[in-house]
Tab-separated table of C-alpha atoms in Angstrom:
chain	number	residue	atom	x	y	z
A	1	UNK	CA	-3.601	-5.866	14.817
A	2	UNK	CA	-4.228	-8.047	11.811
A	3	UNK	CA	-2.325	-9.518	9.002
A	4	UNK	CA	-2.658	-9.188	5.415
A	5	UNK	CA	-0.924	-10.024	2.270
A	6	UNK	CA	-0.933	-7.851	-0.874
A	7	UNK	CA	-2.078	-9.984	-4.007
A	8	UNK	CA	0.070	-8.002	-6.177
A	9	UNK	CA	2.197	-11.341	-5.752
A	10	UNK	CA	0.159	-12.742	-8.064
A	11	UNK	CA	-1.749	-10.442	-10.066
A	12	UNK	CA	-2.596	-6.509	-10.669
A	13	UNK	CA	-6.599	-7.453	-11.588
A	14	UNK	CA	-8.281	-9.989	-9.164
A	15	UNK	CA	-10.300	-12.061	-11.415
A	16	UNK	CA	-12.242	-15.367	-10.994
A	17	UNK	CA	-9.097	-17.486	-11.577
A	18	UNK	CA	-7.363	-15.904	-8.508
A	19	UNK	CA	-10.451	-15.865	-6.150
A	20	UNK	CA	-9.203	-19.375	-4.646
A	21	UNK	CA	-6.489	-17.259	-3.290
A	22	UNK	CA	-8.617	-15.749	-0.709
A	23	UNK	CA	-9.406	-19.220	0.992
A	24	UNK	CA	-5.927	-20.321	0.591
A	25	UNK	CA	-4.621	-17.561	2.488
A	26	UNK	CA	-6.977	-17.646	5.182
A	27	UNK	CA	-6.266	-21.199	5.718
A	28	UNK	CA	-2.598	-20.163	5.945
A	29	UNK	CA	-3.626	-17.927	8.702
A	30	UNK	CA	-4.091	-14.426	7.541
A	31	UNK	CA	-6.946	-12.050	8.499
A	32	UNK	CA	-7.176	-10.675	5.053
A	33	UNK	CA	-5.808	-9.673	1.611
A	34	UNK	CA	-5.123	-6.485	-0.166
A	35	UNK	CA	-7.176	-6.299	-3.174
A	36	UNK	CA	-5.620	-4.381	-6.240
A	37	UNK	CA	-8.284	-1.987	-7.640
A	38	UNK	CA	-8.134	-1.425	-11.524
A	39	UNK	CA	-10.499	-2.562	-14.167
A	40	UNK	CA	-13.596	-4.251	-13.605
A	41	UNK	CA	-17.029	-2.977	-12.861
A	42	UNK	CA	-19.124	-3.125	-9.601
A	43	UNK	CA	-20.225	-6.798	-10.285
A	44	UNK	CA	-16.839	-7.984	-10.506
A	45	UNK	CA	-16.110	-6.733	-6.950
A	46	UNK	CA	-19.260	-7.765	-5.854
A	47	UNK	CA	-18.367	-11.171	-6.433
A	48	UNK	CA	-15.121	-10.726	-4.437
A	49	UNK	CA	-16.772	-9.185	-1.538
A	50	UNK	CA	-18.832	-12.431	-1.510
A	51	UNK	CA	-16.010	-14.739	-1.448
A	52	UNK	CA	-14.266	-12.719	1.429
A	53	UNK	CA	-17.550	-12.825	3.233
A	54	UNK	CA	-17.758	-16.524	2.587
A	55	UNK	CA	-14.409	-17.219	3.733
A	56	UNK	CA	-14.589	-15.081	6.832
A	57	UNK	CA	-11.815	-12.755	5.284
A	58	UNK	CA	-11.487	-9.027	5.798
A	59	UNK	CA	-9.744	-6.627	3.219
A	60	UNK	CA	-7.445	-3.521	2.374
A	61	UNK	CA	-7.174	-2.036	-1.064
A	62	UNK	CA	-4.609	-0.805	-3.080
A	63	UNK	CA	-4.473	1.750	-6.172
A	64	UNK	CA	-1.896	4.130	-7.908
A	65	UNK	CA	-2.226	6.717	-10.517
A	66	UNK	CA	-0.391	7.359	-13.822
A	67	UNK	CA	0.793	10.443	-15.724
A	68	UNK	CA	-2.734	10.879	-17.106
A	69	UNK	CA	-4.059	10.799	-13.745
A	70	UNK	CA	-1.645	12.892	-11.767
A	71	UNK	CA	-2.670	15.099	-8.817
A	72	UNK	CA	0.645	17.243	-9.058
A	73	UNK	CA	-0.302	18.365	-12.736
A	74	UNK	CA	-0.743	22.153	-13.497
A	75	UNK	CA	-3.423	20.951	-15.734
A	76	UNK	CA	-6.926	21.020	-14.079
A	77	UNK	CA	-8.434	18.271	-16.096
A	78	UNK	CA	-5.678	15.479	-15.262
A	79	UNK	CA	-6.208	16.555	-11.673
A	80	UNK	CA	-9.897	16.169	-12.138
A	81	UNK	CA	-9.015	12.439	-13.578
A	82	UNK	CA	-6.919	11.747	-10.526
A	83	UNK	CA	-9.926	12.808	-8.200
A	84	UNK	CA	-12.131	10.503	-10.261
A	85	UNK	CA	-9.641	7.629	-10.121
A	86	UNK	CA	-9.619	8.163	-6.512
A	87	UNK	CA	-13.311	8.319	-6.524
A	88	UNK	CA	-13.551	4.999	-8.162
A	89	UNK	CA	-11.184	3.531	-5.623
A	90	UNK	CA	-13.017	5.158	-2.693
A	91	UNK	CA	-16.339	3.503	-3.819
A	92	UNK	CA	-14.790	0.186	-4.669
A	93	UNK	CA	-13.067	0.016	-1.339
A	94	UNK	CA	-16.141	0.503	0.317
A	95	UNK	CA	-18.205	-1.986	-1.736
A	96	UNK	CA	-15.548	-4.476	-0.750
A	97	UNK	CA	-15.808	-3.810	2.826
A	98	UNK	CA	-11.923	-1.816	2.838
A	99	UNK	CA	-11.140	-0.120	5.828
A	100	UNK	CA	-8.081	1.353	4.109
A	101	UNK	CA	-7.071	2.234	0.704
A	102	UNK	CA	-3.488	2.443	0.199
A	103	UNK	CA	-1.278	3.020	-2.782
A	104	UNK	CA	1.355	5.831	-4.031
A	105	UNK	CA	-1.498	7.921	-5.392
A	106	UNK	CA	-0.049	11.260	-4.102
A	107	UNK	CA	1.355	11.455	-7.570
A	108	UNK	CA	1.747	9.871	-10.791
A	109	UNK	CA	3.876	6.434	-10.199
A	110	UNK	CA	7.499	6.668	-11.672
A	111	UNK	CA	6.764	9.956	-13.414
A	112	UNK	CA	9.772	12.668	-13.077
A	113	UNK	CA	10.489	16.213	-14.057
A	114	UNK	CA	13.876	16.023	-13.568
A	115	UNK	CA	13.866	18.104	-10.156
A	116	UNK	CA	12.532	17.774	-6.699
A	117	UNK	CA	9.081	18.386	-5.620
A	118	UNK	CA	8.225	22.220	-5.752
A	119	UNK	CA	5.772	24.171	-3.423
A	120	UNK	CA	3.082	24.156	-6.182
A	121	UNK	CA	2.970	20.627	-6.829
A	122	UNK	CA	3.034	19.661	-3.030
A	123	UNK	CA	-0.263	21.783	-2.673
A	124	UNK	CA	-1.530	20.777	-5.882
A	125	UNK	CA	-1.276	17.000	-4.434
A	126	UNK	CA	-2.610	18.134	-1.210
A	127	UNK	CA	-5.802	19.600	-2.729
A	128	UNK	CA	-6.824	16.790	-4.769
A	129	UNK	CA	-6.246	14.150	-1.575
A	130	UNK	CA	-8.164	16.567	0.750
A	131	UNK	CA	-11.421	16.184	-2.013
A	132	UNK	CA	-10.701	12.535	-1.781
A	133	UNK	CA	-10.480	12.321	1.926
A	134	UNK	CA	-13.935	13.989	1.874
A	135	UNK	CA	-15.335	11.176	-0.018
A	136	UNK	CA	-13.492	8.481	1.918
A	137	UNK	CA	-14.917	9.534	5.472
A	138	UNK	CA	-18.627	9.035	4.998
A	139	UNK	CA	-17.909	5.878	3.186
A	140	UNK	CA	-16.036	4.629	6.035
A	141	UNK	CA	-12.663	4.312	4.210
A	142	UNK	CA	-9.384	5.665	5.552
A	143	UNK	CA	-6.668	6.650	3.049
A	144	UNK	CA	-3.222	5.913	3.287
A	145	UNK	CA	-0.571	7.146	0.931
A	146	UNK	CA	2.840	5.706	0.319
A	147	UNK	CA	5.979	7.418	0.237
A	148	UNK	CA	8.180	5.623	-2.352
A	149	UNK	CA	12.110	5.702	-2.733
A	150	UNK	CA	13.555	8.241	-4.934
A	151	UNK	CA	13.955	5.629	-8.160
A	152	UNK	CA	10.287	5.468	-8.147
A	153	UNK	CA	8.976	8.843	-7.166
A	154	UNK	CA	10.024	12.351	-5.981
A	155	UNK	CA	7.202	14.249	-4.379
A	156	UNK	CA	7.747	12.152	-0.935
A	157	UNK	CA	10.514	10.023	-0.172
A	158	UNK	CA	10.342	9.801	3.562
A	159	UNK	CA	8.145	9.466	6.585
A	160	UNK	CA	8.817	13.103	7.271
A	161	UNK	CA	8.070	14.443	3.951
A	162	UNK	CA	4.805	12.158	3.892
A	163	UNK	CA	3.831	13.711	7.168
A	164	UNK	CA	4.232	17.265	5.805
A	165	UNK	CA	1.920	16.487	3.042
A	166	UNK	CA	-0.611	14.888	5.683
A	167	UNK	CA	-0.302	17.906	7.401
A	168	UNK	CA	-1.136	19.817	4.086
A	169	UNK	CA	-4.086	17.647	3.405
A	170	UNK	CA	-5.334	18.128	6.999
A	171	UNK	CA	-8.160	15.804	6.991
A	172	UNK	CA	-8.637	12.910	9.538
A	173	UNK	CA	-9.327	10.399	6.970
A	174	UNK	CA	-6.111	10.859	5.068
A	175	UNK	CA	-2.833	9.579	6.300
A	176	UNK	CA	0.236	7.575	5.265
A	177	UNK	CA	1.320	4.031	4.346
A	178	UNK	CA	4.712	3.067	5.864
A	179	UNK	CA	6.299	0.381	3.632
A	180	UNK	CA	9.233	-1.333	5.125
A	181	UNK	CA	11.025	-1.632	1.515
A	182	UNK	CA	11.072	2.121	1.033
A	183	UNK	CA	11.930	3.218	4.262
A	184	UNK	CA	15.143	0.978	4.211
A	185	UNK	CA	16.231	2.621	1.358
A	186	UNK	CA	15.624	6.212	2.338
A	187	UNK	CA	15.442	6.621	6.183
A	188	UNK	CA	18.464	7.239	8.392
A	189	UNK	CA	16.611	6.149	11.213
A	190	UNK	CA	13.634	3.789	10.861
A	191	UNK	CA	12.646	3.811	14.512
A	192	UNK	CA	12.539	7.671	14.450
A	193	UNK	CA	10.847	7.474	11.188
A	194	UNK	CA	7.953	5.538	12.816
A	195	UNK	CA	7.729	7.497	16.576
A	196	UNK	CA	8.383	10.931	15.296
A	197	UNK	CA	5.117	10.569	12.866
A	198	UNK	CA	2.889	7.712	14.259
A	199	UNK	CA	-0.130	10.028	14.172
A	200	UNK	CA	0.108	9.758	10.404
A	201	UNK	CA	0.428	5.913	9.987
A	202	UNK	CA	-2.711	3.988	8.405
A	203	UNK	CA	-1.452	1.327	7.084
A	204	UNK	CA	1.837	-0.714	7.385
A	205	UNK	CA	3.472	-2.866	4.746
A	206	UNK	CA	6.382	-5.490	5.307
A	207	UNK	CA	8.495	-5.822	2.427
A	208	UNK	CA	12.059	-6.739	2.285
A	209	UNK	CA	14.946	-4.569	0.651
A	210	UNK	CA	14.848	-7.059	-2.442
A	211	UNK	CA	10.989	-7.731	-2.487
A	212	UNK	CA	11.804	-10.918	-1.314
A	213	UNK	CA	11.176	-13.453	1.703
A	214	UNK	CA	10.652	-11.412	4.988
A	215	UNK	CA	13.443	-11.805	7.217
A	216	UNK	CA	16.133	-13.028	4.620
A	217	UNK	CA	17.144	-9.510	3.562
A	218	UNK	CA	18.555	-6.115	5.104
A	219	UNK	CA	15.543	-4.611	6.591
A	220	UNK	CA	15.920	-3.915	10.215
A	221	UNK	CA	13.289	-5.628	11.484
A	222	UNK	CA	13.611	-5.633	15.090
A	223	UNK	CA	13.746	-1.775	15.090
A	224	UNK	CA	10.973	-1.535	13.186
A	225	UNK	CA	8.918	-3.626	15.043
A	226	UNK	CA	9.913	-2.112	18.275
A	227	UNK	CA	8.985	1.146	17.287
A	228	UNK	CA	5.562	-0.095	16.037
A	229	UNK	CA	4.952	-1.694	19.447
A	230	UNK	CA	6.095	1.691	21.417
A	231	UNK	CA	3.835	4.044	19.369
A	232	UNK	CA	0.987	1.087	20.095
A	233	UNK	CA	0.380	0.997	16.267
A	234	UNK	CA	-2.742	-1.502	15.907
A	235	UNK	CA	-3.793	-1.385	12.340
A	236	UNK	CA	-2.857	-3.629	9.358
A	237	UNK	CA	0.234	-5.387	8.727
A	238	UNK	CA	0.623	-6.490	5.041
A	239	UNK	CA	3.163	-8.498	3.554
A	240	UNK	CA	4.492	-7.585	0.034
A	241	UNK	CA	6.387	-9.597	-2.385
A	242	UNK	CA	6.695	-8.777	-6.320
A	243	UNK	CA	7.337	-11.804	-8.951
A	244	UNK	CA	8.831	-11.367	-12.061
A	245	UNK	CA	5.693	-12.785	-14.066
A	246	UNK	CA	3.034	-10.491	-13.344
A	247	UNK	CA	2.087	-8.136	-16.443
A	248	UNK	CA	2.429	-4.665	-15.857
A	249	UNK	CA	3.767	-4.625	-12.533
A	250	UNK	CA	6.709	-6.606	-13.118
A	251	UNK	CA	8.121	-3.956	-15.685
A	252	UNK	CA	6.986	-0.726	-13.903
A	253	UNK	CA	8.680	-1.984	-10.748
A	254	UNK	CA	11.592	-3.419	-12.649
A	255	UNK	CA	11.249	-7.042	-11.350
A	256	UNK	CA	13.454	-9.232	-13.513
A	257	UNK	CA	13.695	-12.061	-11.213
A	258	UNK	CA	11.943	-13.606	-8.052
A	259	UNK	CA	13.606	-13.203	-4.737
A	260	UNK	CA	11.755	-16.043	-2.946
A	261	UNK	CA	11.698	-19.786	-3.610
A	262	UNK	CA	7.726	-19.714	-4.647
A	263	UNK	CA	4.457	-17.599	-4.131
A	264	UNK	CA	3.152	-20.210	-1.995
A	265	UNK	CA	6.351	-20.408	-0.106
A	266	UNK	CA	6.600	-16.657	0.526
A	267	UNK	CA	2.912	-16.469	1.769
A	268	UNK	CA	3.435	-19.393	4.118
A	269	UNK	CA	6.937	-17.958	5.631
A	270	UNK	CA	5.628	-14.425	5.826
A	271	UNK	CA	2.429	-14.987	7.896
A	272	UNK	CA	4.806	-16.796	10.208
A	273	UNK	CA	7.340	-14.434	10.455
A	274	UNK	CA	4.953	-11.193	10.749
A	275	UNK	CA	3.098	-12.828	13.890
A	276	UNK	CA	6.469	-14.159	15.490
A	277	UNK	CA	7.649	-10.462	15.414
A	278	UNK	CA	4.849	-9.140	17.277
A	279	UNK	CA	4.297	-11.970	19.614
A	280	UNK	CA	7.870	-11.618	20.865
A	281	UNK	CA	8.381	-10.037	23.716
């Protein structure tokens, strides 16, 4: 098992001013970082890859799509734009050496129709994601789509619904990101959610119910970790928290206040917390 941290805590666009974080987090004990994929060209990401290699750090990647790149859209041009964005993400993930590209890209983030998912929407999403998985497999990248709580998305809100989507996609390179923040809000039994659908879990994020310091909120960590151990999950576990001063993300995720003492403090405590959870008998 390897432990990472999502760089959304600091930025949605990793530029030169943030590259020192990679070494700083290495020295705190992290095995890697979760790199946001947004703007920039290949040379930007080659520079990030060089820093990762110099520091001996691995990475995962994270991306999402908006209404103009929605996999469930009835407009073929919009679905093609979604596939184009995922293709960019897969190619960039491969360039970075990322094994897993995660994020809520099964549909547009925070875009609602006023109703629940339709069969046609699920099938359209699965079709786009299957094409993405076919590109990801030869690139050595596994996909991990993130189910979200009902306030952020409507297509898939639980591990069972996400597993159903994975079965529709029906490709070994496609799986699910299990995020404890969303599971805390939507699951009746987080242990069963993990155990019953373990074969589809490609990535895990540890995030508190209030996006604050791990272990200081309401997430049922004991049950979560026991279930992950029971299914012998051995992939990445990445800490995630959101801050109020990150342009774009703060407003989109409705983060109006910090729920931790400091970003550095969160990073220090999160790696200790995660390792202790899995080291415990």
